[in-house]
Coordinates of C-alpha atoms and ligand atoms in Angstrom, one line a residue:
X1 CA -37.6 7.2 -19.7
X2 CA -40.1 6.3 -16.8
X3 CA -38.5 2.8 -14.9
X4 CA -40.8 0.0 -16.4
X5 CA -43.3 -1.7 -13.5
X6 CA -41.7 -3.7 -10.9
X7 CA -44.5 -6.3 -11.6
X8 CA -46.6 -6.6 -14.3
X9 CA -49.6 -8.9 -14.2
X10 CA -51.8 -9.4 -17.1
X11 CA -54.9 -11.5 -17.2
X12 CA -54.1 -14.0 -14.8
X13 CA -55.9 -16.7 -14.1
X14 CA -55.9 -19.3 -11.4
X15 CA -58.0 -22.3 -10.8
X16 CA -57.8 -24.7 -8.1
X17 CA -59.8 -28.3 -6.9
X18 CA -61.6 -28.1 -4.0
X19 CA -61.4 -31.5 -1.6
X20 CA -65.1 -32.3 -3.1
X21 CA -63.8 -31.6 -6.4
X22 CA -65.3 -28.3 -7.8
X23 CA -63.4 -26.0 -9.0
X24 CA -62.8 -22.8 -7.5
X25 CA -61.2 -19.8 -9.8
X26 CA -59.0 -18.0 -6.7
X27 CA -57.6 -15.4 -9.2
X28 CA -59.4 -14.6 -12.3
X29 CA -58.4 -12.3 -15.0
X30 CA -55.9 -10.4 -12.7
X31 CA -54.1 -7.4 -14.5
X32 CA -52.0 -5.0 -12.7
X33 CA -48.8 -3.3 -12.5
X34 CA -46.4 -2.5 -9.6
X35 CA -44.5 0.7 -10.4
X36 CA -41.4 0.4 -9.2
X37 CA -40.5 2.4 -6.1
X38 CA -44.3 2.7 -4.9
X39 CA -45.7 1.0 -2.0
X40 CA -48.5 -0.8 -3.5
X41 CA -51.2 -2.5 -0.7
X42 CA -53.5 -5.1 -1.8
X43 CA -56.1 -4.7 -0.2
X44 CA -58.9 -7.1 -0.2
X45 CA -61.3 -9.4 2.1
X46 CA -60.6 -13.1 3.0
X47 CA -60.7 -15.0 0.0
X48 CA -60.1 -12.4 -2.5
X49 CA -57.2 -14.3 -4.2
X50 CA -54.3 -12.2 -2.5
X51 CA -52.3 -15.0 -1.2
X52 CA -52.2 -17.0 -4.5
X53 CA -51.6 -13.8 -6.0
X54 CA -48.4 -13.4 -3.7
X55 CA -47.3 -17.3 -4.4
X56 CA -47.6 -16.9 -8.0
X57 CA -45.4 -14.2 -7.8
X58 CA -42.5 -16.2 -5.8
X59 CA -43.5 -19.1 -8.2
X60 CA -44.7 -21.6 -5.5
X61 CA -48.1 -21.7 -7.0
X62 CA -47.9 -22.1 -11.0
X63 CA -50.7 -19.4 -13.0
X64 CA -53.2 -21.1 -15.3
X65 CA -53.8 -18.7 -18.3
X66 CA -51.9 -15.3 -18.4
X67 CA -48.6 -13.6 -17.8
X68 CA -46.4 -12.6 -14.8
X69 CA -43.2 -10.5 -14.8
X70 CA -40.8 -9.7 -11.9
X71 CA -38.2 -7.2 -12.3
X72 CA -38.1 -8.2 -15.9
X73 CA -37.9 -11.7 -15.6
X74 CA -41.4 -13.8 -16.7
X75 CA -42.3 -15.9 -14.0
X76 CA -42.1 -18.9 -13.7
X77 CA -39.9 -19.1 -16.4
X78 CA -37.0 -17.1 -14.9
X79 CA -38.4 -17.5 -11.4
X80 CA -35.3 -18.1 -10.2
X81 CA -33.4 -14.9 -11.4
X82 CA -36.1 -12.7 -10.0
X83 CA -36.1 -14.6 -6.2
X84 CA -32.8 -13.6 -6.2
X85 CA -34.1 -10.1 -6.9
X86 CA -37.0 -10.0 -4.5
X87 CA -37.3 -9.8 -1.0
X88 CA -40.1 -11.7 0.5
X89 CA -41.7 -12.0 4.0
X90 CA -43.7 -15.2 4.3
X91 CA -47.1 -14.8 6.9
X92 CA -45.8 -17.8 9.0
X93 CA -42.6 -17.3 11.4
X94 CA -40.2 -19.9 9.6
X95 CA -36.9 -18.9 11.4
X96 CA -34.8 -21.6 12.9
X97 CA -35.5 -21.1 16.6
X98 CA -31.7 -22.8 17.4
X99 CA -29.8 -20.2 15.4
X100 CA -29.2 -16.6 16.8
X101 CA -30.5 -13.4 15.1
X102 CA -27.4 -13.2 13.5
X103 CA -26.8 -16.7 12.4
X104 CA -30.2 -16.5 10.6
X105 CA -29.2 -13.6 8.7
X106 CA -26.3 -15.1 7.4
X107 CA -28.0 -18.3 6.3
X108 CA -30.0 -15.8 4.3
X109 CA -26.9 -13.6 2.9
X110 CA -25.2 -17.0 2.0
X111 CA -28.6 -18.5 0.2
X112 CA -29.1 -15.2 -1.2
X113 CA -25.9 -15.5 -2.9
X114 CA -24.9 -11.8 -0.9
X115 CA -21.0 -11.6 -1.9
X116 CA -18.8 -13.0 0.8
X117 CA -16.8 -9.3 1.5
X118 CA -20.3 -8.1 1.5
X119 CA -22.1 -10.5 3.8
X120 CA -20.8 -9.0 7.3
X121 CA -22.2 -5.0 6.3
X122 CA -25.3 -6.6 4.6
X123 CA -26.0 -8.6 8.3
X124 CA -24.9 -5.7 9.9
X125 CA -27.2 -3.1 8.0
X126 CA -30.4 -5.9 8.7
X127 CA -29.8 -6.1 12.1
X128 CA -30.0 -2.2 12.3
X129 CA -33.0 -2.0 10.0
X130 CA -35.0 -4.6 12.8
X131 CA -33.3 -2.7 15.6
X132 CA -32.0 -5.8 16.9
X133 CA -28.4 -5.0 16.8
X134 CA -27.9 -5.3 20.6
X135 CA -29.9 -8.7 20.7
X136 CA -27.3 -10.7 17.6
X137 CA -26.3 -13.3 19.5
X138 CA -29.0 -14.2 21.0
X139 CA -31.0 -17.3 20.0
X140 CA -34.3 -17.3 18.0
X141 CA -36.4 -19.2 20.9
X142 CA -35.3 -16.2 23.1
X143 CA -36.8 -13.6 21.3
X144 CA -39.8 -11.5 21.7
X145 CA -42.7 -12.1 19.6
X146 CA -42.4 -8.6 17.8
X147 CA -38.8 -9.5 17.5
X148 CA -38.9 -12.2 16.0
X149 CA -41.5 -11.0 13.4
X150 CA -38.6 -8.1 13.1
X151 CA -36.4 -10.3 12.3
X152 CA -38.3 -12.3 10.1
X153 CA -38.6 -8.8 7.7
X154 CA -35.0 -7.9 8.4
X155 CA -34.3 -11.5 6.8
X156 CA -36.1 -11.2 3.7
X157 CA -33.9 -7.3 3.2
X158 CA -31.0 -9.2 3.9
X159 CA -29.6 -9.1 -0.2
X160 CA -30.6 -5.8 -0.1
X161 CA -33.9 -6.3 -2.7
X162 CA -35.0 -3.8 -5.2
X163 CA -38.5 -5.6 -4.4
X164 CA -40.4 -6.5 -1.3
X165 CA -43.1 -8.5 -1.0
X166 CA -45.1 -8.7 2.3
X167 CA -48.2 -11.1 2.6
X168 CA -50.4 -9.8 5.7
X169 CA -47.3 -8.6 7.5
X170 CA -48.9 -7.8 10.7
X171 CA -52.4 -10.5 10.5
X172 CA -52.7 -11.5 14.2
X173 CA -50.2 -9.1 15.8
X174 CA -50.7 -7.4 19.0
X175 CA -50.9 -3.4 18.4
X176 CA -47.4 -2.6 19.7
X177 CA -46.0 -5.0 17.6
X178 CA -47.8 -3.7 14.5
X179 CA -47.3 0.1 14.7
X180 CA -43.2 -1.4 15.0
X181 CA -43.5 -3.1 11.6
X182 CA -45.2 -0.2 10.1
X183 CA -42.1 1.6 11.1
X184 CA -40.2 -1.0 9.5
X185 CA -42.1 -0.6 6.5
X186 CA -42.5 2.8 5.8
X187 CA -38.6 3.2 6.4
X188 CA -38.4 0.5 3.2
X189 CA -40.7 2.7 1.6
X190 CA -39.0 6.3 2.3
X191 CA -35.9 4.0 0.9
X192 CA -37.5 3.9 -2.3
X193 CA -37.9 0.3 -2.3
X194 CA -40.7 -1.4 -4.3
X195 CA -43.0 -2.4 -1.7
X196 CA -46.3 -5.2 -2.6
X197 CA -48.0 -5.6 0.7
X198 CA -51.2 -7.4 0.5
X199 CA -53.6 -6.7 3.4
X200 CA -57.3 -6.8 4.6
X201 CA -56.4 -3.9 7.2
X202 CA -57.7 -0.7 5.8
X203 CA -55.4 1.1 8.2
X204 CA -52.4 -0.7 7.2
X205 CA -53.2 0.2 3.8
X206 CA -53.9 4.0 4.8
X207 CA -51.0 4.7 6.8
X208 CA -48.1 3.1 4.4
X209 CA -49.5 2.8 0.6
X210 CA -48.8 4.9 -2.0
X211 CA -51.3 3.4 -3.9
X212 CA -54.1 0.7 -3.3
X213 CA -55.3 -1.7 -5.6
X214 CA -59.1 -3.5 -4.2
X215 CA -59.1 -6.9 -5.0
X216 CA -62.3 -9.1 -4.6
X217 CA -63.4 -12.5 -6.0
X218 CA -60.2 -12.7 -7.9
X219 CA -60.2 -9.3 -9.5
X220 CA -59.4 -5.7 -9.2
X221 CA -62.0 -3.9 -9.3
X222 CA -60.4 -0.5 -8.4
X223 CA -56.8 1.1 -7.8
X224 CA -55.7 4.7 -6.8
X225 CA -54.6 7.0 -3.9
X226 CA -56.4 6.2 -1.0
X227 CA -57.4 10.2 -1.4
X228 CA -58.7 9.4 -5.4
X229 CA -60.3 5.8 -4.4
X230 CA -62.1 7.9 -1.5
X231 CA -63.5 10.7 -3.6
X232 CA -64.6 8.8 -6.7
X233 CA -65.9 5.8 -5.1
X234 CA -67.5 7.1 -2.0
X235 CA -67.8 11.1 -2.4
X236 CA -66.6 14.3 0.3
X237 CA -68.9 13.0 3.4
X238 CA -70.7 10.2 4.7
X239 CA -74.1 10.6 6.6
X240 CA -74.8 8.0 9.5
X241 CA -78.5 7.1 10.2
X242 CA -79.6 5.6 13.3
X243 CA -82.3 3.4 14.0
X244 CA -84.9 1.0 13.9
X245 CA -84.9 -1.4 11.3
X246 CA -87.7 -0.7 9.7
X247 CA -86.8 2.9 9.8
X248 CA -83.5 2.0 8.2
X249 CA -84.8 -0.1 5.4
X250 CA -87.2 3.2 4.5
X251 CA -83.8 5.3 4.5
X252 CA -82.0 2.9 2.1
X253 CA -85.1 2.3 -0.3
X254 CA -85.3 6.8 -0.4
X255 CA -81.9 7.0 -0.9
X256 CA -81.3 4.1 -3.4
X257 CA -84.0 5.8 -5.4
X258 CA -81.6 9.1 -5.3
X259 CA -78.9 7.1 -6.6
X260 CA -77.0 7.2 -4.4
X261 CA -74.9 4.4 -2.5
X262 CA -75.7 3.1 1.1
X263 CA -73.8 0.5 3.4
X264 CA -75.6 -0.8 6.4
X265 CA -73.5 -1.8 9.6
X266 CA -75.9 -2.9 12.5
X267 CA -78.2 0.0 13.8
X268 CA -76.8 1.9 10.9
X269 CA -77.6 2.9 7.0
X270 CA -74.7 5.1 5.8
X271 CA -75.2 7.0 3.0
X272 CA -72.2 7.4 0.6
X273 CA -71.4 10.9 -1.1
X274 CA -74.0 12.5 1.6
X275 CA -73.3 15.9 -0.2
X276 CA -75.2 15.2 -2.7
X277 CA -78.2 14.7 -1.1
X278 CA -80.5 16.8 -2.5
X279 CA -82.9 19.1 -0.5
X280 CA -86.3 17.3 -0.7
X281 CA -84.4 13.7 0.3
X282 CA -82.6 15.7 3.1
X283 CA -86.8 16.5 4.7
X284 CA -87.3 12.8 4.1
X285 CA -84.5 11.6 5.9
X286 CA -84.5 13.8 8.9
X287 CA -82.0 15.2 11.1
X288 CA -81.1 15.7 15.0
X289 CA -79.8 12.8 17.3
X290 CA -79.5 10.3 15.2
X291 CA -78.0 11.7 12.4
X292 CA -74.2 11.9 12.0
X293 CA -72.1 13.7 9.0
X294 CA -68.3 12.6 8.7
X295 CA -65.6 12.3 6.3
X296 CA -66.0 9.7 4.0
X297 CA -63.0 6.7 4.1
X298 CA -60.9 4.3 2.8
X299 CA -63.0 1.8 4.7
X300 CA -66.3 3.5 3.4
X301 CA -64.8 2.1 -0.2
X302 CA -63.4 -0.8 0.7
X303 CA -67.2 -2.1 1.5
X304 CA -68.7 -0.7 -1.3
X305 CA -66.4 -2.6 -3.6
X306 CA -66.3 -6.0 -1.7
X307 CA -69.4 -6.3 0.2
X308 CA -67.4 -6.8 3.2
X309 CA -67.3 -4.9 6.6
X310 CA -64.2 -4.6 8.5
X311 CA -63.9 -5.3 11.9
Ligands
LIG1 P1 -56.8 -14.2 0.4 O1 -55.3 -14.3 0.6 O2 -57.2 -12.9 -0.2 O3 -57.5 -14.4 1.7 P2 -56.5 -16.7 -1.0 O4 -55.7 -16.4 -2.2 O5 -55.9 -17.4 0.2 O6 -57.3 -15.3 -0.6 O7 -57.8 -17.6 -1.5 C1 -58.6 -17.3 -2.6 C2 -59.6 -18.5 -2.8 O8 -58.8 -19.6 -3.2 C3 -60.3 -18.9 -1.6 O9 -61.6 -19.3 -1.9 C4 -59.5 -20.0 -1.0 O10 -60.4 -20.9 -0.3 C5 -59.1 -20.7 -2.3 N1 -57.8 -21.4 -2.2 C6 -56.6 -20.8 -1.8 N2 -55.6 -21.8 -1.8 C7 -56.2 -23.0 -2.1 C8 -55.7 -24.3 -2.2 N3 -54.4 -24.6 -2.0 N4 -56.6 -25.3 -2.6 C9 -57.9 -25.0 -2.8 N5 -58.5 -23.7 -2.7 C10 -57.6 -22.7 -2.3

């Protein structure tokens, strides 16, 4: 029998009051399952719901209408047994800066109810798994940036969690310190444990999900392989037209009429599943210079779905 999802999410709904008192729905009619031992990303734009998706899940923000379940448990109901389950890796650095590396970690073990004979291989395993195993004893104010963020991973492994959950893990990171935790992450991943990552990096979803699901205005509005989201949602190839804006608007009304989809960026219309283009629109739109044919992407998707371009 298959494992049953890590998390299942079904219709979930949440509102909250804005400071001038409308009401904004963050997450609305969510429904989606985790499988367990995938890396799941979560990918959407700013705003999408993600984070209240994540705090729903730890139970620090209660769901309006529908139901949550973590490794079995309903949430919030038994919120409790499944944070003891779950890993999780908050977006803002909360370690106590006094402590050293190790002492953190055994805060952790101890709150994380790790068995005391168990406590000293469980730190000792963390430590390896954020390569800080020389730096142990020395304090948190000490530390590196990227170790520190390390470390704040390696904390949330600590009890050795069937789940992760990772919110953003590398927003506002410098790129050395980024490609590290995507080390870190993908060696959770080969692990085989349950990874939700949320993220509005299309390459951080590339590189380490298994499987994305798109979230935007509160909703999924598509999951797969990066490979099958690519192919049904924006075709084999991508053709990039170059020029003046009137010139572009020409493009997008011809090609709209074809059917098919366009994203504008700039000095550039991009027309979506390019291959299909048939003949007579291919004299239309011209070739030479400033026309450029390329694989279609993840990102290519990502901005049919949301609206949003990437930066
Ligand atoms: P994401 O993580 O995808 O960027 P969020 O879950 O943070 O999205 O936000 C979704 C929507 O809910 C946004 O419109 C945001 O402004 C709103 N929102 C999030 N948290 C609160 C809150 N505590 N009070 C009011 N509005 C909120």
């Amino acid at each position: 029998m298959a494992d049953s999802p890590a998390i299942i999410l079904r219709d979930v709904v949440k509102r909250y009051r804005d400071k001038d008192g409308s009401q904004i729905t963050a997450v609305d009619g969510l429904t989606l399952d985790v499988p367990a031992g995938v890396c799941l990303g979560l990918l959407g734009p700013n705003g999408a719901g993600k984070s209240t998706t994540m705090r729903m899940l730890t139970a620090q923000s209660r769901a309006d209408e529908g139901e949550i379940t973590v490794l079995g448990h309903p949430v919030p109901a038994e919120s409790k047994e499944a944070r003891a389950l779950m890993g999780v890796v908050p977006q803002t650095d909360n370690l106590d800066e006094e402590l050293t590396v190790r002492q953190n970690l055994e805060v952790f073990a101890h709150l994380y109810r790790v068995p005391r004979s168990g406590r000293r291989r469980a730190v000792e395993r963390a430590l390896e798994i954020a390569q800080l195993t020389g730096r142990a004893r020395t304090r948190v104010v000490n530390l590196s940036g990227g170790m520190r963020r390390r470390l704040l991973v390696a904390r949330g492994l600590v009890h050795s969690p069937r789940l992760v959950l990772l919110d953003e893990p590398t927003v506002g990171l410098d790129p050395q310190v980024r490609a590290d935790l995507w080390g870190l992450i993908a060696a959770l991943r080969d692990e085989g444990t349950t990874v939700l990552m949320s993220t509005h990096y299309i390459e951080e979803a590339e590189r380490l999900a298994d499987t994305c699901a798109v979230m935007s205005s509160g909703r999924i509005v598509a999951q797969g392989t990066p490979g099958d989201l690519i192919a049904h949602h924006a075709g084999d190839s991508v053709e990039e037209h170059h020029g003046p804006p009137d010139r572009l608007a020409e493009i997008e009304t011809l090609v709209r009429r074809a059917g098919l989809p366009t994203r504008r960026t700039g000095p550039t219309v991009s027309v979506l599943r390019a291959e299909r283009i048939p003949p007579s629109l291919a004299d239309a739109l011209g070739n030479g210079d400033r026309v450029v044919r390329r694989a279609a992407s993840l990102e290519d998707v990502f901005v049919v779905l949301t609206g949003e371009n990437v930066g």
